[in-house]
Amino acid sequence: MIAIDIGGTKLAAGLVDPDGVVTARRATPTPAGDAEAVWPALAGLLDELVALGRPVGGAGIASAAPMDLRAGTVSPVNIPGWRDFPLVARVAQRLGGLPVRLAGDAVCMALAEHHHGAGRGSGCLLGMVVSTGVGGGFVFDGKPHLGALGNAGHVGHVVLDPAGPECACGARGCAEAIASGPSMVRWAVERGWRPADAARADAAALAADARSGDEVALAAFQRSGAAVAHLITVCVALCEVDRVVIGGGVAQAWDLLEPAITATLRTWAGLDFLRRVELRPAELGADAGLVGAAALLAGGSPLRAVPVRATTSA
């Protein structure tokens, strides 16, 4: 299968075999500009994969949201040039009418971890991404839970503190505005943290300083972990997930994030089933989006492709 991973900074595409192994990959920075500036970059990646001459049965797409599965369109908040962009139809046209499936990037991460990673064996899984944003995806009985239009799992926009910091979505106190990498860095800088390299004021530098004992950096991870824990209790209370797999750039500092999550769950999760949820770090890393996108086809996902006629147009 051809797999596509749409992100605000990078477009990636690859060939994925039935065992979830990425056998070929291509990537390019996401261009700035309108829809017609972004699409040719992705189309070029697809053309390169097709040129390899390997048989493919279809394409799966992991995209940032919001999206509308009924129309096959995406409006990623981190790609301003794409608003109601007909991504499914464009990809299907480029691939000569092959079936195309679409889901959110965090949903695909969860599906990949369920099939091939830390989510194996879970009946009710929440996959959570803590990175430049905070997102989630649910997999119930091996199938992704999508919602009416494909936007289920937008856990980063659950409001945890109505008086909290403003979120890019327009609300206040969203989990993303507290727990994401940029939000952690912003909070730490406001309290006096300065990285050794001023050009690297990011979550990785914050983690390095936290490991060196910087009190503000440590507090930033404790604050983020506590927010993630509160978010987990909401999701478990609503859906009774039995396992939470956490990935993303911030979650790479699992040694810093996990203790704060666990301590908060012990303190604030009152009911037994809330405390029983398993926490695991993601296993698949940067390949999770591609592997999960391919699984949309390989796993018989109920997602619908938008019917199109084959065409060679751009």
Coordinates of C-alpha atoms in Angstrom, one line a residue, residues 104-112 114 122-129 135-147 150-155 235 239-245:
G104 CA -6.6 11.7 11.4
D105 CA -2.9 11.4 12.0
A106 CA -3.4 10.5 15.7
V107 CA -6.0 7.9 14.8
C108 CA -3.4 6.4 12.4
M109 CA -0.8 6.4 15.1
A110 CA -3.2 4.6 17.4
L111 CA -4.1 2.1 14.7
A112 CA -0.4 1.4 14.0
H114 CA -2.6 -1.4 18.0
S122 CA -5.8 -3.9 23.8
G123 CA -9.5 -4.0 23.3
C124 CA -10.1 -0.3 23.9
L125 CA -7.0 1.7 23.1
L126 CA -6.3 5.4 23.2
G127 CA -3.3 6.5 21.3
M128 CA -2.1 10.0 22.3
V129 CA 0.4 12.3 20.6
G135 CA -4.0 14.7 19.7
G136 CA -5.6 11.3 20.1
G137 CA -7.2 8.4 18.4
F138 CA -9.4 5.6 19.7
V139 CA -9.2 2.0 18.5
F140 CA -12.1 -0.2 19.7
D141 CA -12.0 -4.0 18.9
G142 CA -9.3 -3.4 16.3
K143 CA -11.2 -0.7 14.4
P144 CA -10.6 3.0 14.5
H145 CA -13.4 5.1 16.1
L146 CA -13.8 8.0 13.7
G147 CA -16.9 10.0 14.7
G150 CA -13.6 11.8 11.2
N151 CA -12.7 14.2 14.0
A152 CA -13.1 11.9 17.0
G153 CA -10.1 11.9 19.3
H154 CA -9.4 15.7 19.3
V155 CA -8.4 15.3 22.9
C235 CA -11.0 9.7 28.2
C239 CA -14.8 5.3 27.0
E240 CA -13.2 3.0 29.5
V241 CA -10.1 2.5 27.5
D242 CA -7.9 -0.2 29.0
R243 CA -4.6 1.2 27.6
V244 CA -3.1 4.5 26.7
V245 CA -0.1 4.6 24.3

